[in-house]
Amino acid sequence: MVTIKDVAREAGVSVATVSRVLNNNGYVGVDTRKKVMEAMAVLEYSPNEVARSLYKRESKLIGLLLPDITNPFFPQLARGVEDELSKSGYRLLLGNSDENMDKELEYIQTFVQNHVVGLLTATNHVEDTLYDSLKLPIVMLDRAYGHYPSVYSDGREGGGLAAKTLIDKGAKRITLVKGPAHIRPAQDRFKGAMDVLSEADVDFAVLATTSYSFEEAKGFAEELFIKYPNTDGVIASNDIVGIAVIHQALKLGKVIPDDVQIIGYDDIPQCSLSYPTLSTIRQPAYEMGRQAARLLLSIIKGESECERTMQMPVEFIERNTTRKE
Amino acid sequence: MVTIKDVAREAGVSVATVSRVLNNNGYVGVDTRKKVMEAMAVLEYSPNEVARSLYKRESKLIGLLLPDITNPFFPQLARGVEDELSKSGYRLLLGNSDENMDKELEYIQTFVQNHVVGLLTATNHVEDTLYDSLKLPIVMLDRAYGHYPSVYSDGREGGGLAAKTLIDKGAKRITLVKGPAHIRPAQDRFKGAMDVLSEADVDFAVLATTSYSFEEAKGFAEELFIKYPNTDGVIASNDIVGIAVIHQALKLGKVIPDDVQIIGYDDIPQCSLSYPTLSTIRQPAYEMGRQAARLLLSIIKGESECERTMQMPVEFIERNTTRKE
DNA sequence: TTGAAAGCGCTACCAT
DNA sequence: ATGGTAGCGCTTTCAA
């Protein structure tokens, strides 16, 4: 490993000088600078970030804590985060929490031990003062919380929009699929839809589900049509479930959207690949990732004038599982 | 920040002693140990990994370099890697290369600067000695290369299996979708299928595609049926394309698998959610991630007796886009 | 404009 | 069994 000392020796200067050209601060003569640059090139020197981090008590590392990268909503988010952060030279420490408090804690601790300068987290556990004790810039992802800077889209509004859309399009016997109870955004969507449904002149039923996983989505879809065979409108808890419902409806010989309309949530890329393509409520995942990263960066830089919380728009994406007009 | 000094003071011992109990080495009296433990608990001490890393010249960090986490094959892989590594206390530095050499280089450099102890990488650029100069345990992911430890599945075999399966099931006018030329595994699959196709009594055509992205998959599928409207068997370059082809075939009123059979590649979770469900050649992504992580770990620990390269099985998964004999 | 040296938090060697 | 201390590679005063 070639260190700053080697460069100093090669250039015939002191390490202090090398450090100065490295960081572009302090006075350093033009010819000295040139010598140092050359030495660095010759030796293929690249500074040891760990040593830097130790002295400065901060790194170019940022922690990203996600529930599960395997859920197709999150890769988009993660990509948005990474693309934005890497522009400024930051790198990502990744952790999957599985919505599990202990894992979350563990990751956060190791992130801190590694001197991350900021944290992006999609969590359900803020109340527990877990995050309060952290003296670290934090941006809540996907989920809004009290005084923390957050980037999210309003699940309540989105859920309401889904319900309203289905009602407008003539669904009379709606089935509302409720996501896992311990996941905040799922609850928000559910409540938003409930509010609208309750005030409208439609029958509706609720199907409770306990996970967001692919494997189980199929089971939920089967259950749905067994319990509510006559439903003519399904509000899915997310697109995966929506796609599973399409599958099951087709299997049962139902015509979409004539017999049953289906509306998803998230707008993951595969929505436009299903057949029929899935109408859904879009959350701009990639953009949310980007904005969250930007917000975090601005907080790190101490630009306190910036918006501390961003609500991203939800939007109905009309495809072919809902009736036109 | 509470440091080892604080603990030492609190416990009335030297930092050396604290370090010893921390690392469980050297002699330390039972009561001293107890005092130190208590002090650590009281102060909520947790060791600074950066300082450790600086001294020991190694960290508990591992670099994971992926082409694009947004491609549904990779989240599975990544999860496998993470689940295995986190068991041993390692954390992941993540980078997306977009199959781009420059990004790849940049990430690798920063990984090294951050003292990662190992690297997992899915790359097409080994020949360039990029990796040779790295004095770092490396495991190639998804793609096998000469002398590097690798975990992969044989694309050649998989491609051949896809072709053979389709032929066995009676397809006569096969369209082979060729993935991007610069992506090794895509080429391998293609060649494997070509070999089989060439030696069989079937007509076949090749459709070249240039990306693995969702947005473009739809376009390729449209193109496919325009150029080869009478094809009765499609070997897709991956499941995304496969699902897009299902979509397009249905849109054109074709009956699957009677009019046209389709076979995907990878076995991403959404295969069983499409309608009809997509028959495919399975690569065990999650398991590959796990095995790669284990292999890397064993190399790091210096267990040289272990297998240096693992070939994972490919397997035909029969679903509903191929005929039941 | 440059260099010497302290110190970031920790580990490991050498004393005792 | 315990403590003192050098040093990991770097940045940043403080002097010169």
XYZ file of C-alpha atoms (C1' of nucleotides) in Angstrom:
682
model
C 0.000 0.000 0.000
C 1.364 3.362 -0.990
C 0.856 6.027 1.624
C 1.143 9.753 1.864
C 4.654 9.269 3.196
C 5.761 7.560 0.021
C 4.380 10.378 -2.028
C 6.126 12.929 0.184
C 9.434 11.161 -0.204
C 9.027 10.767 -3.954
C 8.173 14.437 -4.334
C 10.802 15.577 -1.886
C 8.356 17.414 0.342
C 6.665 16.845 3.670
C 3.504 14.898 4.234
C 1.803 18.098 5.301
C 2.338 19.530 1.859
C 1.034 16.447 0.170
C -2.014 16.589 2.360
C -2.541 20.181 1.322
C -2.557 19.463 -2.366
C -4.731 16.458 -1.694
C -7.354 18.570 -0.023
C -6.828 21.703 -2.009
C -6.437 23.903 1.006
C -3.655 25.938 2.565
C -0.923 27.562 0.558
C 1.168 25.479 -1.763
C 3.478 26.724 -4.491
C 2.621 25.931 -8.076
C 5.791 23.984 -8.788
C 5.528 22.123 -5.512
C 1.975 21.209 -6.361
C 3.125 19.916 -9.720
C 5.849 17.802 -8.174
C 3.386 16.303 -5.767
C 0.834 15.594 -8.444
C 3.453 13.814 -10.475
C 4.586 11.765 -7.534
C 1.003 10.738 -6.867
C 0.579 9.716 -10.472
C 3.821 7.758 -10.578
C 3.024 5.860 -7.423
C -0.646 5.495 -8.282
C -1.443 6.857 -4.900
C -4.967 6.954 -3.639
C -5.687 8.228 -0.167
C -6.724 5.903 2.593
C -10.303 6.805 3.386
C -10.188 4.978 6.657
C -7.378 7.123 8.018
C -9.152 10.208 6.825
C -12.346 9.075 8.349
C -10.673 8.422 11.667
C -9.187 11.853 11.934
C -12.118 13.800 10.601
C -14.663 11.640 12.348
C -16.666 11.395 9.202
C -16.522 9.401 6.039
C -17.989 9.421 2.588
C -20.293 6.616 3.609
C -24.033 6.740 3.944
C -26.226 4.056 5.428
C -29.292 2.838 3.587
C -31.710 0.735 5.547
C -34.486 -0.941 3.596
C -37.159 -3.412 4.609
C -36.341 -5.820 1.804
C -34.539 -5.176 -1.444
C -36.384 -8.179 -2.818
C -39.610 -6.213 -2.852
C -39.608 -4.656 -6.343
C -40.461 -1.239 -5.033
C -37.140 -0.843 -3.286
C -34.560 -1.501 -5.977
C -35.923 1.563 -7.752
C -35.637 3.602 -4.606
C -32.148 2.321 -3.939
C -31.038 3.132 -7.450
C -32.330 6.674 -7.101
C -30.437 7.059 -3.873
C -27.256 5.637 -5.259
C -27.287 7.587 -8.484
C -27.672 10.815 -6.601
C -25.166 10.076 -3.866
C -22.468 8.732 -6.099
C -22.425 12.004 -7.995
C -21.034 13.593 -4.866
C -18.649 10.763 -4.174
C -20.638 9.070 -1.450
C -20.911 5.331 -1.109
C -23.677 3.208 0.262
C -23.743 0.810 3.153
C -26.778 -1.372 2.633
C -28.942 -3.223 5.093
C -32.203 -5.133 4.892
C -34.229 -4.977 8.072
C -37.152 -7.234 7.185
C -39.213 -4.730 9.161
C -37.513 -6.209 12.164
C -36.499 -3.942 14.987
C -33.507 -5.966 16.106
C -31.933 -6.149 12.694
C -32.595 -2.485 12.288
C -30.785 -1.695 15.497
C -27.877 -3.881 14.617
C -27.389 -2.290 11.242
C -27.678 1.206 12.587
C -25.093 0.486 15.191
C -22.590 -0.848 12.706
C -23.319 2.041 10.377
C -22.450 4.439 13.144
C -19.365 2.452 14.045
C -18.274 2.892 10.476
C -18.691 6.641 10.661
C -21.480 7.041 8.170
C -22.265 10.700 7.742
C -25.932 10.163 7.212
C -28.707 7.646 7.257
C -31.592 6.889 4.949
C -34.091 4.595 6.514
C -37.483 3.107 5.785
C -38.653 2.090 9.202
C -41.749 1.563 11.275
C -40.003 2.065 14.565
C -39.379 5.698 15.207
C -41.344 6.131 18.342
C -38.881 3.972 20.206
C -36.371 6.814 20.410
C -34.079 4.571 18.476
C -33.314 7.405 16.116
C -33.544 10.239 18.591
C -30.306 9.337 20.280
C -28.442 9.264 17.009
C -26.531 12.440 16.391
C -26.659 11.929 12.689
C -28.440 13.458 9.754
C -31.356 11.181 9.023
C -33.923 11.131 6.286
C -36.936 8.903 6.593
C -37.690 7.100 3.396
C -41.114 6.169 2.153
C -42.563 6.852 5.578
C -43.136 10.221 7.166
C -42.478 10.809 10.811
C -42.991 13.729 13.124
C -39.963 15.924 13.275
C -37.694 13.901 11.018
C -36.937 15.024 7.529
C -38.790 12.657 5.252
C -39.429 11.878 1.653
C -42.635 10.032 1.153
C -45.847 9.961 -0.759
C -49.101 10.223 1.078
C -50.414 6.708 1.460
C -53.656 7.984 2.792
C -54.223 10.049 -0.289
C -53.079 7.217 -2.524
C -55.382 4.719 -0.882
C -58.236 7.175 -1.183
C -57.420 7.787 -4.808
C -57.489 4.073 -5.525
C -60.884 3.704 -3.915
C -62.301 6.797 -5.540
C -61.076 5.696 -8.938
C -62.654 2.290 -8.654
C -65.944 3.763 -7.491
C -65.950 6.299 -10.305
C -65.403 3.537 -12.747
C -68.479 1.775 -11.562
C -67.292 -0.938 -9.194
C -70.105 -1.894 -6.806
C -68.731 -4.750 -4.753
C -65.240 -3.779 -3.858
C -62.671 -5.889 -2.087
C -60.011 -3.968 -0.267
C -56.828 -5.887 0.357
C -55.199 -4.738 3.547
C -51.427 -5.036 3.779
C -49.547 -6.210 6.855
C -50.716 -4.358 9.956
C -47.252 -3.544 11.244
C -46.181 -1.764 8.083
C -47.042 1.889 8.249
C -47.439 2.737 4.579
C -49.699 -0.282 4.183
C -51.875 0.965 6.992
C -52.023 4.436 5.532
C -53.193 3.193 2.196
C -55.740 1.029 3.858
C -57.145 3.841 5.936
C -57.254 6.200 3.003
C -59.244 3.683 1.033
C -61.493 2.885 3.986
C -62.402 6.524 4.432
C -63.522 6.856 0.872
C -65.268 3.507 0.755
C -67.163 4.218 3.947
C -68.665 7.346 2.542
C -69.690 5.891 -0.779
C -72.676 3.850 -1.851
C -70.850 0.629 -2.444
C -70.545 -2.697 -0.737
C -67.071 -3.568 0.293
C -65.138 -6.221 2.117
C -61.666 -6.324 3.569
C -59.166 -9.084 3.022
C -56.335 -8.992 5.522
C -52.901 -10.143 4.384
C -49.825 -10.629 6.427
C -46.931 -10.195 4.080
C -45.694 -8.560 0.942
C -43.911 -11.599 -0.382
C -44.310 -13.058 -3.834
C -44.978 -16.560 -2.664
C -47.864 -15.561 -0.499
C -49.404 -13.113 -2.951
C -50.754 -15.984 -4.979
C -52.389 -17.504 -1.943
C -54.026 -14.230 -1.030
C -55.417 -13.885 -4.524
C -56.945 -17.344 -4.357
C -58.387 -16.630 -0.957
C -59.851 -13.416 -2.238
C -61.986 -15.005 -4.906
C -63.018 -17.843 -2.652
C -64.258 -15.496 0.015
C -65.638 -12.874 -2.312
C -66.396 -14.584 -5.622
C -68.641 -11.788 -6.806
C -66.342 -8.889 -6.236
C -66.156 -6.574 -9.206
C -63.369 -4.333 -7.991
C -60.158 -5.139 -6.162
C -57.947 -2.604 -4.462
C -54.683 -4.444 -4.028
C -52.241 -3.609 -1.262
C -49.463 -3.360 -3.827
C -48.695 -4.264 -7.406
C -47.446 -7.728 -6.620
C -50.755 -8.600 -5.079
C -52.448 -6.821 -7.971
C -50.640 -8.966 -10.490
C -51.444 -12.078 -8.501
C -55.091 -11.063 -8.553
C -55.003 -10.626 -12.319
C -53.561 -14.092 -12.602
C -56.212 -15.633 -10.429
C -59.075 -13.751 -12.075
C -57.959 -14.943 -15.486
C -57.605 -18.440 -14.186
C -61.193 -18.308 -12.995
C -62.287 -17.206 -16.437
C -63.167 -13.684 -15.440
C -62.922 -10.919 -17.982
C -60.812 -7.944 -16.968
C -61.949 -5.217 -16.562
C -65.531 -6.124 -17.449
C -66.150 -8.653 -14.696
C -63.649 -7.347 -12.266
C -61.504 -4.254 -12.138
C -58.173 -4.296 -10.364
C -56.020 -1.496 -9.136
C -52.531 -1.898 -7.764
C -50.187 0.283 -5.769
C -46.611 1.470 -6.376
C -46.283 1.243 -10.142
C -43.388 -1.145 -10.227
C -41.938 -1.701 -13.697
C -43.614 -5.040 -14.278
C -47.061 -3.396 -14.180
C -46.836 -2.646 -17.838
C -45.726 -6.184 -18.615
C -48.655 -7.999 -17.099
C -51.581 -8.891 -19.296
C -53.721 -6.966 -19.103
C -51.431 -4.200 -17.947
C -52.132 -3.195 -14.381
C -53.754 0.109 -13.541
C -52.193 1.403 -10.378
C -51.450 4.220 -8.006
C -47.972 5.390 -8.740
C -45.357 6.308 -6.219
C -42.314 7.687 -7.993
C -39.838 5.342 -6.349
C -36.719 6.306 -8.223
C -37.450 9.965 -7.831
C -38.153 9.494 -4.150
C -34.762 7.901 -3.757
C -33.094 10.766 -5.533
C -34.875 13.427 -3.581
C -34.182 11.704 -0.303
C -30.515 11.557 -1.176
C -30.476 15.215 -2.109
C -32.250 16.183 1.053
C -29.804 14.197 3.129
C -26.873 15.736 1.342
C -28.163 19.230 1.921
C -28.677 18.511 5.592
C -25.158 17.138 5.825
C -23.860 20.287 4.237
C -25.792 22.265 6.785
C -28.103 24.005 4.390
C -30.865 24.421 6.878
C -32.952 26.596 4.635
C -33.904 23.636 2.509
C -37.209 21.852 2.728
C -37.048 19.353 5.523
C -39.780 17.116 4.305
C -40.969 16.353 0.837
C -44.256 14.871 -0.088
C -44.160 13.275 -3.478
C -47.296 13.113 -5.580
C -49.322 9.958 -5.988
C -51.010 9.525 -9.277
C -53.447 7.165 -10.906
C -51.898 5.370 -13.827
C -54.601 4.162 -16.132
C -53.849 0.894 -17.828
C -56.044 -2.002 -18.744
C -57.390 -3.475 -15.536
C -59.799 -0.602 -15.075
C -62.586 0.507 -17.372
C -62.017 3.482 -19.605
C -64.041 6.539 -18.513
C -18.451 9.822 21.311
C -17.355 7.449 24.038
C -13.957 5.924 23.417
C -11.866 3.179 24.839
C -10.202 5.771 27.064
C -13.466 6.652 28.715
C -14.118 3.025 29.415
C -10.642 2.605 30.818
C -11.101 5.553 33.140
C -14.541 4.423 34.245
C -13.252 0.941 34.985
C -10.026 2.169 36.535
C -7.814 0.181 34.199
C -5.653 0.888 31.170
C -6.810 1.036 27.596
C -4.732 -2.024 26.888
C -6.833 -4.021 29.278
C -10.045 -2.760 27.803
C -8.798 -3.687 24.383
C -8.055 -7.152 25.640
C -11.518 -7.809 26.926
C -12.897 -6.292 23.766
C -11.025 -8.732 21.609
C -11.021 -11.617 23.980
C -7.319 -12.189 23.809
C -4.431 -11.919 26.229
C -4.755 -12.498 29.915
C -7.282 -10.590 31.923
C -8.505 -11.330 35.436
C -12.064 -12.312 35.946
C -12.925 -9.400 38.203
C -11.123 -6.935 35.969
C -13.061 -8.259 33.054
C -16.255 -7.761 34.955
C -15.398 -4.188 35.837
C -14.611 -3.431 32.231
C -17.790 -5.032 30.976
C -19.786 -2.969 33.415
C -18.054 0.211 32.398
C -18.785 -0.555 28.767
C -22.420 -1.135 29.584
C -22.739 2.027 31.662
C -21.182 4.185 28.989
C -22.925 2.349 26.175
C -19.575 1.958 24.549
C -19.257 0.523 21.105
C -15.869 0.277 19.477
C -14.936 2.550 16.631
C -14.635 0.302 13.618
C -12.772 2.927 11.683
C -9.932 3.078 14.169
C -9.820 -0.682 14.257
C -9.812 -0.856 10.534
C -6.986 1.637 10.277
C -4.745 -0.270 12.576
C -5.535 -3.749 11.391
C -5.722 -2.715 7.763
C -8.913 -4.580 7.370
C -12.512 -4.006 8.161
C -15.731 -5.918 8.399
C -16.788 -4.486 5.079
C -17.282 -6.323 1.844
C -17.861 -4.763 -1.545
C -20.690 -5.950 -3.741
C -20.621 -4.808 -7.323
C -23.719 -5.511 -9.399
C -24.691 -4.520 -12.907
C -28.052 -3.147 -11.862
C -30.057 -3.880 -8.755
C -33.121 -2.862 -10.728
C -32.870 -6.043 -12.767
C -35.028 -8.484 -10.769
C -32.419 -11.184 -10.861
C -30.025 -9.245 -8.674
C -32.043 -8.357 -5.603
C -32.301 -12.086 -4.943
C -28.588 -12.501 -5.341
C -27.898 -9.511 -3.135
C -30.189 -10.810 -0.453
C -28.426 -14.146 -0.457
C -25.108 -12.421 -0.112
C -26.275 -10.196 2.675
C -28.008 -12.866 4.674
C -24.897 -14.980 4.655
C -22.417 -12.218 5.351
C -24.364 -10.563 8.096
C -24.321 -13.808 10.037
C -20.582 -13.318 10.426
C -20.886 -9.629 11.167
C -19.882 -8.336 7.779
C -21.519 -5.368 6.140
C -22.044 -4.594 2.512
C -20.828 -1.715 0.406
C -23.026 -1.679 -2.660
C -22.364 -0.427 -6.155
C -24.201 -0.589 -9.466
C -21.909 -0.645 -12.453
C -24.419 -0.576 -15.302
C -21.988 -2.936 -17.004
C -19.812 0.117 -17.359
C -16.092 -0.232 -16.946
C -15.485 3.248 -15.598
C -18.090 3.026 -12.888
C -16.770 -0.369 -12.035
C -13.281 0.985 -11.584
C -14.461 3.894 -9.525
C -16.383 1.689 -7.152
C -13.591 -0.773 -6.773
C -11.185 1.980 -5.960
C -13.393 3.429 -3.267
C -14.056 -0.017 -1.903
C -10.352 -0.545 -1.533
C -9.914 2.870 -0.008
C -12.432 1.851 2.573
C -10.497 -1.294 3.429
C -13.024 -3.840 2.289
C -11.738 -7.303 3.059
C -13.257 -8.876 0.031
C -15.086 -8.240 -3.169
C -18.028 -9.862 -4.872
C -18.428 -8.744 -8.428
C -20.529 -9.483 -11.471
C -18.422 -8.090 -14.259
C -17.625 -8.500 -17.915
C -14.227 -6.925 -17.657
C -11.746 -9.279 -16.162
C -9.328 -9.543 -18.990
C -8.300 -5.947 -18.470
C -6.156 -6.899 -15.493
C -8.387 -4.656 -13.483
C -8.784 -7.328 -10.898
C -5.363 -8.850 -11.178
C -3.680 -5.941 -9.468
C -6.053 -6.082 -6.545
C -4.578 -7.854 -3.585
C -7.949 -8.778 -2.298
C -10.045 -11.892 -2.018
C -12.443 -11.773 -4.936
C -15.325 -13.940 -5.952
C -16.846 -13.554 -9.360
C -20.590 -13.593 -9.265
C -22.855 -14.969 -11.931
C -19.966 -15.072 -14.354
C -17.096 -17.482 -14.363
C -13.589 -16.397 -15.153
C -10.319 -18.173 -15.579
C -8.432 -18.393 -12.357
C -10.816 -16.420 -10.190
C -13.020 -18.122 -7.681
C -16.519 -17.933 -9.092
C -20.065 -18.866 -8.359
C -22.107 -19.153 -11.472
C -24.447 -21.319 -13.388
C -23.521 -22.529 -16.812
C -25.234 -20.236 -19.280
C -24.198 -22.426 -22.122
C -25.882 -25.393 -20.587
C -28.908 -23.323 -19.651
C -29.282 -21.918 -23.129
C -28.963 -25.392 -24.563
C -31.521 -26.721 -22.141
C -33.965 -24.018 -23.168
C -33.552 -24.873 -26.822
C -33.709 -28.581 -26.268
C -36.831 -28.263 -24.177
C -38.630 -26.223 -26.783
C -37.655 -28.632 -29.513
C -38.758 -31.616 -27.469
C -42.066 -29.969 -26.911
C -42.651 -29.658 -30.598
C -41.720 -26.120 -31.555
C -40.809 -25.936 -35.235
C -40.171 -22.284 -35.948
C -38.182 -21.027 -33.049
C -37.175 -17.462 -32.365
C -34.102 -17.061 -30.245
C -33.817 -13.738 -28.485
C -30.200 -12.766 -28.080
C -29.326 -10.558 -25.111
C -26.900 -7.653 -25.238
C -23.652 -8.656 -26.886
C -21.393 -7.162 -24.241
C -22.920 -9.129 -21.410
C -21.177 -12.418 -20.948
C -23.917 -14.548 -19.452
C -26.252 -13.378 -22.215
C -23.742 -14.504 -24.804
C -23.282 -17.839 -23.118
C -26.977 -18.566 -23.120
C -27.205 -17.538 -26.693
C -24.378 -19.762 -27.788
C -25.704 -22.702 -25.840
C -29.055 -22.354 -27.547
C -27.438 -21.833 -30.939
C -25.463 -25.021 -30.655
C -28.553 -27.065 -29.979
C -30.686 -25.291 -32.543
C -28.067 -25.711 -35.222
C -28.029 -29.437 -34.840
C -31.775 -29.891 -34.775
C -34.341 -30.112 -37.524
C -36.041 -26.830 -36.835
C -36.177 -23.457 -38.435
C -34.987 -20.695 -36.256
C -34.346 -16.988 -36.322
C -32.401 -14.692 -34.048
C -33.683 -11.433 -32.657
C -30.907 -9.251 -31.311
C -31.677 -7.022 -28.343
C -29.508 -4.398 -26.780
C -30.622 -4.118 -23.216
C -32.185 -5.887 -20.303
C -34.410 -3.031 -19.270
C -38.112 -3.238 -18.629
C -39.017 -0.366 -20.885
C -37.341 -1.867 -23.878
C -38.516 -5.416 -23.317
C -41.953 -4.459 -24.559
C -40.521 -3.029 -27.746
C -38.499 -6.158 -28.399
C -41.568 -8.306 -27.971
C -43.480 -6.233 -30.500
C -40.590 -6.374 -32.894
C -40.395 -10.099 -32.492
C -43.907 -10.797 -33.697
C -43.641 -8.270 -36.488
C -40.506 -9.848 -37.857
C -41.471 -13.425 -37.132
C -45.281 -13.565 -36.959
C -45.383 -17.318 -37.398
C -42.959 -18.280 -34.708
C -44.261 -21.049 -32.509
C -41.516 -21.047 -29.922
C -39.667 -18.205 -28.269
C -36.489 -18.552 -26.265
C -36.315 -15.319 -24.336
C -33.039 -13.836 -23.169
C -34.453 -13.531 -19.673
C -37.738 -13.648 -17.820
C -38.501 -9.988 -18.279
C -38.378 -10.425 -22.001
C -40.295 -13.657 -21.607
C -43.083 -11.905 -19.742
C -43.127 -9.140 -22.324
C -43.477 -11.777 -25.021
C -46.413 -13.355 -23.201
C -48.035 -9.963 -23.046
C -47.570 -9.305 -26.718
C -48.653 -12.774 -27.796
C -51.862 -12.449 -25.816
C -52.426 -9.026 -27.264
C -52.158 -10.502 -30.731
C -54.737 -13.095 -29.837
C -52.362 -16.008 -29.798
C -53.071 -18.957 -27.569
C -50.283 -19.950 -25.231
C -48.829 -22.545 -25.400
C -50.829 -23.909 -28.344
C -49.898 -21.267 -30.887
C -46.665 -20.244 -29.380
C -44.539 -21.602 -26.577
C -42.339 -19.326 -24.535
C -39.435 -20.083 -22.287
C -37.718 -17.559 -20.064
C -34.445 -17.475 -18.195
C -33.548 -16.856 -14.544
C -36.761 -17.799 -12.756
C -37.394 -14.480 -11.103
C -40.242 -14.506 -8.604
C -42.770 -12.866 -10.895
C -42.640 -15.841 -13.279
C -45.303 -17.577 -11.298
C -47.439 -14.457 -11.234
C -47.731 -13.951 -14.953
C -50.673 -15.452 -16.787
C -50.010 -17.973 -18.028
C -47.160 -18.643 -15.648
C -43.820 -18.588 -17.387
C -41.843 -21.748 -17.987
C -38.194 -20.932 -17.565
C -34.641 -22.009 -16.981
C -33.915 -21.471 -13.347
C -30.762 -20.052 -11.893
C -30.880 -20.235 -8.118
C -30.123 -16.564 -7.529
C -30.521 -16.429 -3.777
C -28.533 -19.576 -3.318
C -25.841 -18.306 -5.630
C -25.554 -15.211 -3.490
C -25.252 -17.272 -0.362
C -22.680 -19.615 -1.787
C -20.631 -16.771 -3.170
C -20.628 -15.127 0.220
C -19.579 -18.344 1.891
C -16.842 -18.927 -0.617
C -15.539 -15.410 -0.119
C -15.632 -15.784 3.628
C -13.702 -19.023 3.500
C -11.084 -17.451 1.268
C -10.786 -14.539 3.647
C -10.265 -16.946 6.493
C -7.592 -18.620 4.448
C -9.232 -21.982 4.140
C -7.555 -22.845 0.903
C -8.828 -26.390 0.851
C -12.285 -25.214 -0.079
C -13.713 -25.356 -3.558
C -12.576 -22.310 -5.442
C -15.324 -22.292 -7.974
C -18.875 -23.463 -7.766
C -21.114 -24.230 -10.641
C -24.739 -24.067 -9.679
C -27.277 -26.215 -11.465
C -29.621 -24.841 -14.083
C -32.978 -26.455 -14.271
C -36.068 -26.346 -16.427
C -39.065 -25.118 -14.503
C -42.208 -26.278 -16.200
C -45.069 -23.870 -15.978
C -47.777 -22.961 -18.432
C -46.105 -21.362 -21.412
C -44.827 -24.688 -22.664
C -46.864 -27.703 -23.694
C -47.192 -30.650 -21.373
C -45.620 -33.038 -23.813
C 5.034 28.760 1.363
C 6.573 24.777 3.895
C 7.681 21.350 7.735
C 7.328 19.226 12.431
C 4.495 17.094 15.343
C 0.242 16.036 17.805
C -3.560 13.234 17.724
C -8.063 10.728 15.678
C -9.378 5.494 18.493
C -7.574 1.396 18.510
C -4.250 -2.829 18.791
C -0.167 -5.160 19.915
C 4.231 -5.384 21.568
C 7.272 -4.968 25.457
C 7.720 -4.234 30.182
C 6.718 -5.150 34.764
C -2.323 -10.220 34.901
C -1.785 -5.394 33.777
C 0.094 -0.871 31.937
C 2.841 2.083 28.857
C 3.409 3.225 24.360
C 4.351 3.108 19.386
C 2.085 3.453 15.320
C -1.878 2.436 11.560
C -2.403 6.961 7.454
C -4.118 11.036 7.594
C -5.232 16.235 8.783
C -4.311 20.323 11.106
C -2.424 23.517 14.148
C 1.830 25.995 15.131
C 6.428 27.554 13.922
C 9.682 28.811 10.889
